[in-house]
Tab-separated table of C-alpha atoms and ligand atoms in Angstrom:
chain	number	residue	atom	x	y	z
A	1	UNK	CA	26.555	-14.993	-10.393
A	2	UNK	CA	28.725	-17.174	-7.585
A	3	UNK	CA	28.740	-20.613	-7.198
A	4	UNK	CA	30.353	-22.610	-4.239
A	5	UNK	CA	34.310	-22.629	-4.277
A	6	UNK	CA	34.717	-25.172	-0.981
A	7	UNK	CA	32.398	-26.829	1.628
A	8	UNK	CA	32.245	-25.948	5.377
A	9	UNK	CA	31.174	-27.367	7.767
A	10	UNK	CA	31.949	-25.159	10.649
A	11	UNK	CA	28.288	-23.258	12.220
A	12	UNK	CA	26.440	-20.324	10.705
A	13	UNK	CA	28.544	-18.036	13.004
A	14	UNK	CA	32.208	-18.942	12.110
A	15	UNK	CA	30.410	-18.683	8.407
A	16	UNK	CA	29.386	-15.147	8.620
A	17	UNK	CA	32.739	-14.549	9.523
A	18	UNK	CA	34.755	-16.587	6.969
A	19	UNK	CA	32.865	-17.213	4.258
A	20	UNK	CA	33.506	-15.284	1.374
A	21	UNK	CA	36.816	-13.783	3.220
A	22	UNK	CA	39.593	-15.872	1.235
A	23	UNK	CA	39.203	-15.594	-2.667
A	24	UNK	CA	39.846	-11.985	-3.096
A	25	UNK	CA	42.396	-10.758	-1.243
A	26	UNK	CA	44.424	-7.772	-2.486
A	27	UNK	CA	48.395	-7.597	-1.931
A	28	UNK	CA	47.872	-9.945	1.197
A	29	UNK	CA	45.257	-7.105	2.997
A	30	UNK	CA	42.891	-9.071	5.200
A	31	UNK	CA	40.089	-7.630	4.279
A	32	UNK	CA	38.040	-8.179	0.333
A	33	UNK	CA	38.994	-5.255	-1.188
A	34	UNK	CA	36.581	-2.242	-2.912
A	35	UNK	CA	36.743	-3.085	-6.576
A	36	UNK	CA	35.573	0.346	-8.006
A	37	UNK	CA	37.352	-0.414	-11.156
A	38	UNK	CA	34.034	-0.499	-13.743
A	39	UNK	CA	36.253	-2.844	-16.370
A	40	UNK	CA	39.210	-5.287	-15.912
A	41	UNK	CA	42.153	-5.529	-18.680
A	42	UNK	CA	44.051	-8.257	-20.266
A	43	UNK	CA	47.560	-8.842	-22.053
A	44	UNK	CA	46.452	-11.035	-25.241
A	45	UNK	CA	43.212	-11.039	-26.707
A	46	UNK	CA	43.404	-15.136	-26.436
A	47	UNK	CA	43.173	-15.353	-22.261
A	48	UNK	CA	40.167	-12.033	-22.513
A	49	UNK	CA	37.961	-14.305	-24.432
A	50	UNK	CA	39.228	-17.060	-22.448
A	51	UNK	CA	37.094	-15.029	-19.627
A	52	UNK	CA	34.414	-13.477	-21.780
A	53	UNK	CA	33.630	-17.113	-22.800
A	54	UNK	CA	34.090	-18.652	-18.959
A	55	UNK	CA	36.438	-20.920	-19.397
A	56	UNK	CA	38.730	-19.205	-17.119
A	57	UNK	CA	37.759	-17.123	-14.127
A	58	UNK	CA	37.887	-13.445	-14.254
A	59	UNK	CA	35.984	-10.131	-14.706
A	60	UNK	CA	35.120	-8.617	-18.122
A	61	UNK	CA	32.549	-5.482	-16.992
A	62	UNK	CA	31.057	-4.300	-13.643
A	63	UNK	CA	27.465	-4.714	-15.092
A	64	UNK	CA	28.019	-8.653	-15.197
A	65	UNK	CA	30.596	-9.139	-12.601
A	66	UNK	CA	32.665	-7.668	-9.916
A	67	UNK	CA	35.124	-9.114	-6.754
A	68	UNK	CA	33.538	-7.656	-4.266
A	69	UNK	CA	30.299	-8.568	-4.989
A	70	UNK	CA	30.976	-11.826	-6.104
A	71	UNK	CA	32.328	-12.093	-2.137
A	72	UNK	CA	28.846	-10.948	-0.552
A	73	UNK	CA	27.411	-13.515	-2.532
A	74	UNK	CA	29.791	-16.043	-1.643
A	75	UNK	CA	28.940	-15.132	2.050
A	76	UNK	CA	25.106	-15.195	1.534
A	77	UNK	CA	25.430	-18.676	-0.751
A	78	UNK	CA	26.840	-20.046	2.639
A	79	UNK	CA	25.004	-18.934	5.136
A	80	UNK	CA	21.894	-19.935	3.191
A	81	UNK	CA	23.415	-23.704	2.169
A	82	UNK	CA	22.700	-22.889	-1.292
A	83	UNK	CA	24.507	-24.352	-4.741
A	84	UNK	CA	24.637	-20.834	-6.252
A	85	UNK	CA	23.328	-17.125	-5.296
A	86	UNK	CA	23.740	-13.687	-7.581
A	87	UNK	CA	22.908	-10.286	-6.178
A	88	UNK	CA	21.097	-6.402	-6.776
A	89	UNK	CA	20.876	-3.243	-6.200
A	90	UNK	CA	17.922	-3.229	-4.091
A	91	UNK	CA	15.919	-6.196	-2.258
A	92	UNK	CA	12.898	-4.862	-4.461
A	93	UNK	CA	15.532	-5.813	-7.686
A	94	UNK	CA	16.237	-9.118	-6.692
A	95	UNK	CA	12.719	-9.433	-6.226
A	96	UNK	CA	11.344	-8.019	-9.828
A	97	UNK	CA	14.168	-10.011	-11.321
A	98	UNK	CA	13.623	-12.987	-9.910
A	99	UNK	CA	9.855	-12.338	-11.206
A	100	UNK	CA	10.186	-11.444	-14.340
A	101	UNK	CA	12.720	-13.997	-15.557
A	102	UNK	CA	10.527	-17.274	-14.229
A	103	UNK	CA	7.135	-15.913	-14.912
A	104	UNK	CA	5.459	-15.003	-19.250
A	105	UNK	CA	2.444	-14.127	-19.943
A	106	UNK	CA	-0.303	-16.479	-19.704
A	107	UNK	CA	1.737	-18.143	-16.264
A	108	UNK	CA	-0.357	-17.760	-13.035
A	109	UNK	CA	1.591	-16.923	-9.146
A	110	UNK	CA	-0.107	-18.009	-6.291
A	111	UNK	CA	0.981	-15.165	-2.908
A	112	UNK	CA	0.164	-14.274	0.190
A	113	UNK	CA	-1.775	-10.819	0.686
A	114	UNK	CA	0.794	-9.753	3.528
A	115	UNK	CA	3.915	-9.931	1.029
A	116	UNK	CA	6.096	-6.652	1.485
A	117	UNK	CA	4.433	-3.348	0.137
A	118	UNK	CA	6.843	-3.089	-2.655
A	119	UNK	CA	6.009	-6.525	-3.975
A	120	UNK	CA	2.376	-6.826	-3.661
A	121	UNK	CA	2.819	-3.637	-6.061
A	122	UNK	CA	4.237	-5.802	-8.225
A	123	UNK	CA	1.843	-8.775	-8.130
A	124	UNK	CA	-1.332	-5.817	-8.228
A	125	UNK	CA	-0.381	-3.609	-10.450
A	126	UNK	CA	2.956	-4.178	-12.809
A	127	UNK	CA	2.158	-8.174	-13.863
A	128	UNK	CA	-1.188	-8.087	-14.568
A	129	UNK	CA	0.061	-5.935	-17.615
A	130	UNK	CA	2.026	-8.601	-18.305
A	131	UNK	CA	-0.858	-11.069	-18.938
A	132	UNK	CA	0.295	-12.536	-15.592
A	133	UNK	CA	-2.365	-13.677	-13.542
A	134	UNK	CA	-2.217	-13.151	-9.344
A	135	UNK	CA	-4.023	-14.792	-6.571
A	136	UNK	CA	-3.596	-13.339	-2.959
A	137	UNK	CA	-4.800	-15.574	-0.699
A	138	UNK	CA	-5.176	-15.174	3.047
A	139	UNK	CA	-1.646	-15.329	4.693
A	140	UNK	CA	-3.003	-17.225	7.482
A	141	UNK	CA	-4.729	-20.133	5.210
A	142	UNK	CA	-3.119	-22.812	4.562
A	143	UNK	CA	-5.647	-25.007	2.901
A	144	UNK	CA	-6.968	-21.832	0.951
A	145	UNK	CA	-3.357	-21.494	-0.270
A	146	UNK	CA	-2.695	-25.405	-1.033
A	147	UNK	CA	-6.275	-25.146	-3.143
A	148	UNK	CA	-5.376	-22.198	-4.989
A	149	UNK	CA	-1.828	-24.208	-6.315
A	150	UNK	CA	-4.306	-27.104	-7.685
A	151	UNK	CA	-5.988	-25.037	-9.790
A	152	UNK	CA	-2.704	-24.607	-11.740
A	153	UNK	CA	0.091	-22.205	-10.954
A	154	UNK	CA	3.504	-21.765	-12.104
A	155	UNK	CA	4.746	-20.140	-9.191
A	156	UNK	CA	3.917	-19.844	-5.624
A	157	UNK	CA	5.431	-16.745	-3.969
A	158	UNK	CA	5.710	-16.677	0.045
A	159	UNK	CA	7.291	-14.151	2.500
A	160	UNK	CA	7.550	-15.199	6.080
A	161	UNK	CA	7.686	-13.883	8.714
A	162	UNK	CA	5.463	-11.135	7.159
A	163	UNK	CA	5.514	-7.526	7.560
A	164	UNK	CA	3.789	-5.397	9.584
A	165	UNK	CA	1.402	-8.010	10.927
A	166	UNK	CA	4.025	-10.276	11.422
A	167	UNK	CA	2.471	-13.144	10.326
A	168	UNK	CA	4.085	-16.518	9.983
A	169	UNK	CA	3.122	-19.571	6.538
A	170	UNK	CA	4.445	-22.870	6.968
A	171	UNK	CA	6.931	-23.168	4.047
A	172	UNK	CA	7.285	-26.940	4.266
A	173	UNK	CA	4.197	-27.829	3.826
A	174	UNK	CA	3.327	-25.423	1.010
A	175	UNK	CA	6.185	-26.026	-0.386
A	176	UNK	CA	5.749	-29.730	-0.616
A	177	UNK	CA	2.119	-29.382	-1.837
A	178	UNK	CA	3.553	-26.723	-4.474
A	179	UNK	CA	6.464	-29.833	-5.585
A	180	UNK	CA	3.749	-32.383	-5.958
A	181	UNK	CA	2.305	-29.680	-8.427
A	182	UNK	CA	4.773	-28.974	-10.418
A	183	UNK	CA	4.955	-25.413	-8.830
A	184	UNK	CA	8.516	-23.435	-8.133
A	185	UNK	CA	8.444	-21.852	-4.709
A	186	UNK	CA	10.162	-18.522	-3.812
A	187	UNK	CA	11.015	-17.200	-0.226
A	188	UNK	CA	11.523	-13.997	0.955
A	189	UNK	CA	13.844	-14.551	4.003
A	190	UNK	CA	14.834	-10.813	4.993
A	191	UNK	CA	12.800	-11.120	7.916
A	192	UNK	CA	14.623	-14.440	9.821
A	193	UNK	CA	17.735	-14.258	8.086
A	194	UNK	CA	19.987	-17.705	7.697
A	195	UNK	CA	20.191	-17.320	11.210
A	196	UNK	CA	16.709	-17.904	11.970
A	197	UNK	CA	15.216	-20.039	8.950
A	198	UNK	CA	16.870	-21.618	5.971
A	199	UNK	CA	13.704	-21.658	3.855
A	200	UNK	CA	15.700	-24.017	1.077
A	201	UNK	CA	16.179	-26.855	3.669
A	202	UNK	CA	12.432	-26.248	4.077
A	203	UNK	CA	11.853	-26.883	0.767
A	204	UNK	CA	12.031	-23.489	-1.328
A	205	UNK	CA	13.450	-23.261	-4.591
A	206	UNK	CA	15.018	-19.726	-4.208
A	207	UNK	CA	15.192	-17.342	-1.255
A	208	UNK	CA	15.539	-13.802	-1.695
A	209	UNK	CA	16.834	-11.432	0.819
A	210	UNK	CA	16.983	-7.534	0.901
A	211	UNK	CA	20.106	-7.305	2.058
A	212	UNK	CA	19.693	-3.855	3.253
A	213	UNK	CA	17.990	-4.788	6.487
A	214	UNK	CA	19.362	-7.003	8.218
A	215	UNK	CA	22.366	-8.885	6.421
A	216	UNK	CA	23.569	-5.374	5.930
A	217	UNK	CA	22.525	-4.582	9.838
A	218	UNK	CA	23.838	-0.945	9.463
A	219	UNK	CA	21.186	0.816	7.580
A	220	UNK	CA	23.900	2.176	5.216
A	221	UNK	CA	23.733	0.117	2.330
A	222	UNK	CA	21.093	-1.135	-0.164
A	223	UNK	CA	21.655	-4.448	-1.935
A	224	UNK	CA	19.516	-7.555	-2.589
A	225	UNK	CA	19.782	-11.342	-3.386
A	226	UNK	CA	18.838	-14.268	-4.622
A	227	UNK	CA	19.892	-18.021	-3.728
A	228	UNK	CA	19.023	-21.552	-4.659
A	229	UNK	CA	19.712	-23.689	-7.729
A	230	UNK	CA	22.435	-23.090	-9.937
A	231	UNK	CA	20.340	-23.804	-13.242
A	232	UNK	CA	17.506	-21.052	-11.679
A	233	UNK	CA	20.194	-18.778	-10.304
A	234	UNK	CA	21.931	-18.450	-13.778
A	235	UNK	CA	19.456	-17.772	-15.484
A	236	UNK	CA	17.637	-14.611	-13.072
A	237	UNK	CA	21.957	-13.595	-12.937
A	238	UNK	CA	21.577	-13.245	-17.016
A	239	UNK	CA	18.268	-11.073	-16.756
A	240	UNK	CA	20.129	-8.819	-14.376
A	241	UNK	CA	23.135	-8.258	-16.305
A	242	UNK	CA	20.822	-7.381	-18.606
A	243	UNK	CA	18.773	-4.968	-17.570
A	244	UNK	CA	21.770	-3.573	-15.095
A	245	UNK	CA	19.815	-3.833	-11.789
A	246	UNK	CA	23.508	-4.720	-10.640
A	247	UNK	CA	24.734	-4.095	-6.767
A	248	UNK	CA	27.289	-1.247	-5.929
A	249	UNK	CA	30.789	-2.309	-5.119
A	250	UNK	CA	30.855	-0.305	-2.440
A	251	UNK	CA	27.775	-1.643	-0.974
A	252	UNK	CA	28.899	-4.869	-1.516
A	253	UNK	CA	31.657	-4.184	1.014
A	254	UNK	CA	29.326	-2.732	3.332
A	255	UNK	CA	26.824	-5.159	3.830
A	256	UNK	CA	29.956	-7.851	3.212
A	257	UNK	CA	31.096	-6.419	6.704
A	258	UNK	CA	28.125	-6.161	8.485
A	259	UNK	CA	27.464	-9.829	7.950
A	260	UNK	CA	30.321	-10.897	9.754
A	261	UNK	CA	28.304	-9.680	12.744
A	262	UNK	CA	24.979	-11.435	11.528
A	263	UNK	CA	24.939	-14.172	13.939
A	264	UNK	CA	25.651	-12.083	17.320
A	265	UNK	CA	22.935	-9.265	16.102
A	266	UNK	CA	20.685	-11.482	15.407
A	267	UNK	CA	20.993	-13.637	18.746
A	268	UNK	CA	20.312	-10.572	21.035
A	269	UNK	CA	17.406	-8.883	18.608
A	270	UNK	CA	15.975	-12.257	19.229
A	271	UNK	CA	16.545	-12.490	22.365
A	272	UNK	CA	15.663	-8.964	23.111
A	273	UNK	CA	12.455	-8.892	20.819
A	274	UNK	CA	10.586	-11.715	23.005
A	275	UNK	CA	11.606	-9.552	26.489
A	276	UNK	CA	9.890	-6.954	25.272
A	277	UNK	CA	6.856	-7.747	23.465
A	278	UNK	CA	6.140	-10.343	26.906
A	279	UNK	CA	6.648	-6.282	28.457
A	280	UNK	CA	4.307	-4.771	25.463
A	281	UNK	CA	1.285	-7.788	26.037
A	282	UNK	CA	1.048	-7.326	29.679
A	283	UNK	CA	0.499	-3.277	29.076
A	284	UNK	CA	-2.697	-1.915	29.575
A	285	UNK	CA	-1.958	0.900	26.996
A	286	UNK	CA	-1.231	-1.520	24.242
A	287	UNK	CA	-4.350	-3.504	22.259
A	288	UNK	CA	-2.918	-6.463	20.819
A	289	UNK	CA	0.816	-7.680	20.086
A	290	UNK	CA	2.478	-9.472	17.095
A	291	UNK	CA	5.260	-11.669	18.163
A	292	UNK	CA	5.685	-15.301	17.043
A	293	UNK	CA	7.737	-16.475	19.990
A	294	UNK	CA	4.650	-15.331	21.751
A	295	UNK	CA	2.492	-18.450	22.804
A	296	UNK	CA	-0.965	-16.312	22.284
A	297	UNK	CA	0.439	-15.704	18.445
A	298	UNK	CA	-1.847	-17.921	15.387
A	299	UNK	CA	1.293	-19.995	14.628
A	300	UNK	CA	3.605	-20.120	17.474
A	301	UNK	CA	4.114	-23.734	16.848
A	302	UNK	CA	4.477	-23.572	12.816
A	303	UNK	CA	6.935	-20.646	14.123
A	304	UNK	CA	8.264	-23.297	16.424
A	305	UNK	CA	8.854	-25.930	14.006
A	306	UNK	CA	10.563	-23.753	11.045
A	307	UNK	CA	12.391	-21.434	12.976
A	308	UNK	CA	15.365	-21.175	15.402
A	309	UNK	CA	14.297	-17.894	16.405
A	310	UNK	CA	11.959	-15.567	16.449
A	311	UNK	CA	13.531	-12.594	15.496
A	312	UNK	CA	14.003	-9.145	15.873
A	313	UNK	CA	10.728	-7.508	14.277
A	314	UNK	CA	7.537	-6.907	16.727
A	315	UNK	CA	4.297	-4.655	16.007
A	316	UNK	CA	1.682	-3.882	18.439
A	317	UNK	CA	-1.299	-1.859	18.251
A	318	UNK	CA	-2.173	0.872	20.717
A	319	UNK	CA	-6.001	1.577	21.772
A	320	UNK	CA	-7.463	3.802	19.183
A	321	UNK	CA	-6.691	5.279	15.787
A	322	UNK	CA	-3.744	6.551	14.147
A	323	UNK	CA	-3.660	9.540	16.260
A	324	UNK	CA	-2.561	7.988	19.487
A	325	UNK	CA	0.554	6.740	17.222
A	326	UNK	CA	1.427	10.232	16.056
A	327	UNK	CA	1.336	11.322	20.178
A	328	UNK	CA	3.105	8.297	20.689
A	329	UNK	CA	6.359	7.865	18.316
A	330	UNK	CA	7.641	11.320	19.126
A	331	UNK	CA	8.080	9.797	22.709
A	332	UNK	CA	10.359	7.528	21.964
A	333	UNK	CA	14.117	8.380	22.768
A	334	UNK	CA	16.290	4.814	21.449
A	335	UNK	CA	14.671	5.063	17.832
A	336	UNK	CA	14.291	6.277	14.873
A	337	UNK	CA	10.967	7.294	13.178
A	338	UNK	CA	12.248	5.806	10.320
A	339	UNK	CA	11.014	2.718	7.282
A	340	UNK	CA	13.817	0.854	7.059
A	341	UNK	CA	14.306	-2.278	9.666
A	342	UNK	CA	16.981	-5.091	11.366
A	343	UNK	CA	19.732	-2.591	12.220
A	344	UNK	CA	21.516	-1.848	14.513
A	345	UNK	CA	19.748	0.398	15.977
A	346	UNK	CA	15.505	0.179	17.068
A	347	UNK	CA	13.621	1.763	14.451
A	348	UNK	CA	9.979	2.387	14.672
A	349	UNK	CA	7.380	3.406	12.494
A	350	UNK	CA	3.240	3.034	11.302
A	351	UNK	CA	2.660	0.670	8.356
A	352	UNK	CA	1.661	4.034	6.620
A	353	UNK	CA	5.055	5.695	5.920
A	354	UNK	CA	6.852	1.859	6.490
A	355	UNK	CA	6.307	-1.197	4.804
A	356	UNK	CA	2.867	-0.023	3.400
A	357	UNK	CA	3.580	3.460	2.272
A	358	UNK	CA	2.552	2.591	-1.669
A	359	UNK	CA	-0.360	1.531	-0.108
A	360	UNK	CA	-4.002	3.561	0.417
A	361	UNK	CA	-6.076	3.122	3.808
A	362	UNK	CA	-8.435	0.595	2.451
A	363	UNK	CA	-5.935	-1.259	1.285
A	364	UNK	CA	-4.107	-1.901	4.450
A	365	UNK	CA	-7.614	-2.380	6.486
A	366	UNK	CA	-7.962	-4.768	3.758
A	367	UNK	CA	-4.951	-6.648	5.133
A	368	UNK	CA	-5.872	-6.346	8.198
A	369	UNK	CA	-3.390	-3.770	9.248
A	370	UNK	CA	-4.745	-1.681	12.052
A	371	UNK	CA	-4.449	2.000	12.090
A	372	UNK	CA	-2.650	1.976	15.493
A	373	UNK	CA	-0.508	-0.116	14.371
A	374	UNK	CA	3.431	0.636	15.278
A	375	UNK	CA	6.300	-1.577	13.325
A	376	UNK	CA	9.500	-1.799	16.471
A	377	UNK	CA	12.667	-3.455	14.964
A	378	UNK	CA	14.104	-3.978	18.069
A	379	UNK	CA	17.734	-2.756	17.535
A	380	UNK	CA	20.882	-3.946	19.664
A	381	UNK	CA	21.051	-1.839	22.893
A	382	UNK	CA	20.514	-2.990	26.066
A	383	UNK	CA	17.148	-4.408	26.613
A	384	UNK	CA	16.460	-2.577	29.613
A	385	UNK	CA	16.544	0.734	28.187
A	386	UNK	CA	14.205	0.100	25.629
A	387	UNK	CA	11.795	-1.376	27.147
A	388	UNK	CA	12.384	1.622	30.251
A	389	UNK	CA	11.796	3.999	26.735
A	390	UNK	CA	8.875	2.171	25.588
A	391	UNK	CA	7.397	2.516	29.360
A	392	UNK	CA	7.669	6.501	29.719
A	393	UNK	CA	6.672	6.645	25.886
A	394	UNK	CA	3.677	4.735	26.572
A	395	UNK	CA	2.571	6.855	30.206
A	396	UNK	CA	3.090	10.245	28.316
A	397	UNK	CA	0.152	8.934	25.553
A	398	UNK	CA	-1.991	7.409	29.350
B	1	PLP	C1	12.785	-3.654	2.978
B	1	PLP	C2	11.769	-5.265	2.190
B	1	PLP	C3	11.764	-5.688	0.949
B	1	PLP	C4	12.856	-5.032	-0.395
B	1	PLP	O1	14.101	-4.203	0.201
B	1	PLP	P1	14.695	-3.192	-0.632
B	1	PLP	O2	16.118	-2.918	-0.239
B	1	PLP	O3	14.277	-1.598	0.259
B	1	PLP	O4	14.870	-3.070	-2.360
B	1	PLP	C5	11.793	-6.447	0.135
B	1	PLP	N1	11.136	-7.540	1.252
B	1	PLP	C6	11.039	-6.882	2.307
B	1	PLP	C7	10.557	-8.125	3.747
B	1	PLP	C8	11.438	-6.373	3.381
B	1	PLP	O5	11.508	-5.662	4.611
């Protein structure tokens, strides 16, 4: 677990570059070393014991802590403005460790229907086996969510923007309601990143990331992280050090390197995504575009209030069924047809093979996901090229 080393008043871009970078230098190297050692040796048993008891800073064993991993945790902790952060092998490890730490049999969770597919599986498949009661609410209906919180619940779990229909949840409103009822608030901030949205400042208790996506940004490392108050993060860290879902040092290094350009990537992706959303919204082959930056989006006003940018992911539905998606997607020249998002390359795919690969067609329909929907994660290519690419691929199927 990582705690603040210093309070930095610099801007988010400066902090993306510098946070976490100064603590673990080796031989004067300007870059954080990849510490592949699984354990750390001591000259005396006394010193070893002091480190083991937490009385002295240091490392014992890689499943607990690691210098490269600590640098990654410090960078995201700083960017989210949190007291503490702890990391995991993947985003799903971060989510399951957080929820299994905080919930016990008999507890009730209120959440939304549109969480990430894997998260939804935890709620509908695994938690019931542990006698944890889960209520899935209509994502767009804040009043219904408030009603369910009032009925009594231990934890409110939110995600915004959501995957793949890019819905927006009002974090400040629901966090205030939850806290009046003594409910903990957890927000998955993967789609927004701290550059666009800062859930802790909006009232959340914990913020979670799949670092695999925008934080790393290069689709070459899996990772996850949870940030928040020290007391909560310490408990989650303790469960993780025992169950072993720790972040690999090499992955931590790749994520750390990716995060140094987070502000630049997000700035470009926000700008390009809005232009692409506007282009698609005006195209005859496109039935509907889902992007919170469009004034026509159902929660555009909430998005404007709680986000400083609308993010790099949009989705759009073609007219017709899944067959249209199958003929359209291979026509794209500048997009990986793949399951990830948040990379420097544009990534496109249907929910059936990406966010909701674990769900059935009936479950997708129940979540309001059109069968001809395409999720489009905008990369950092020149936006003119991406628009031209979409235009020619749409023409092919007309
Ligand atoms: C990908 C994703 C996850 C899961 O993260 P992994 O790193 O793939 O385990 C969780 N939440 C959201 C919003 C995601 O996009």
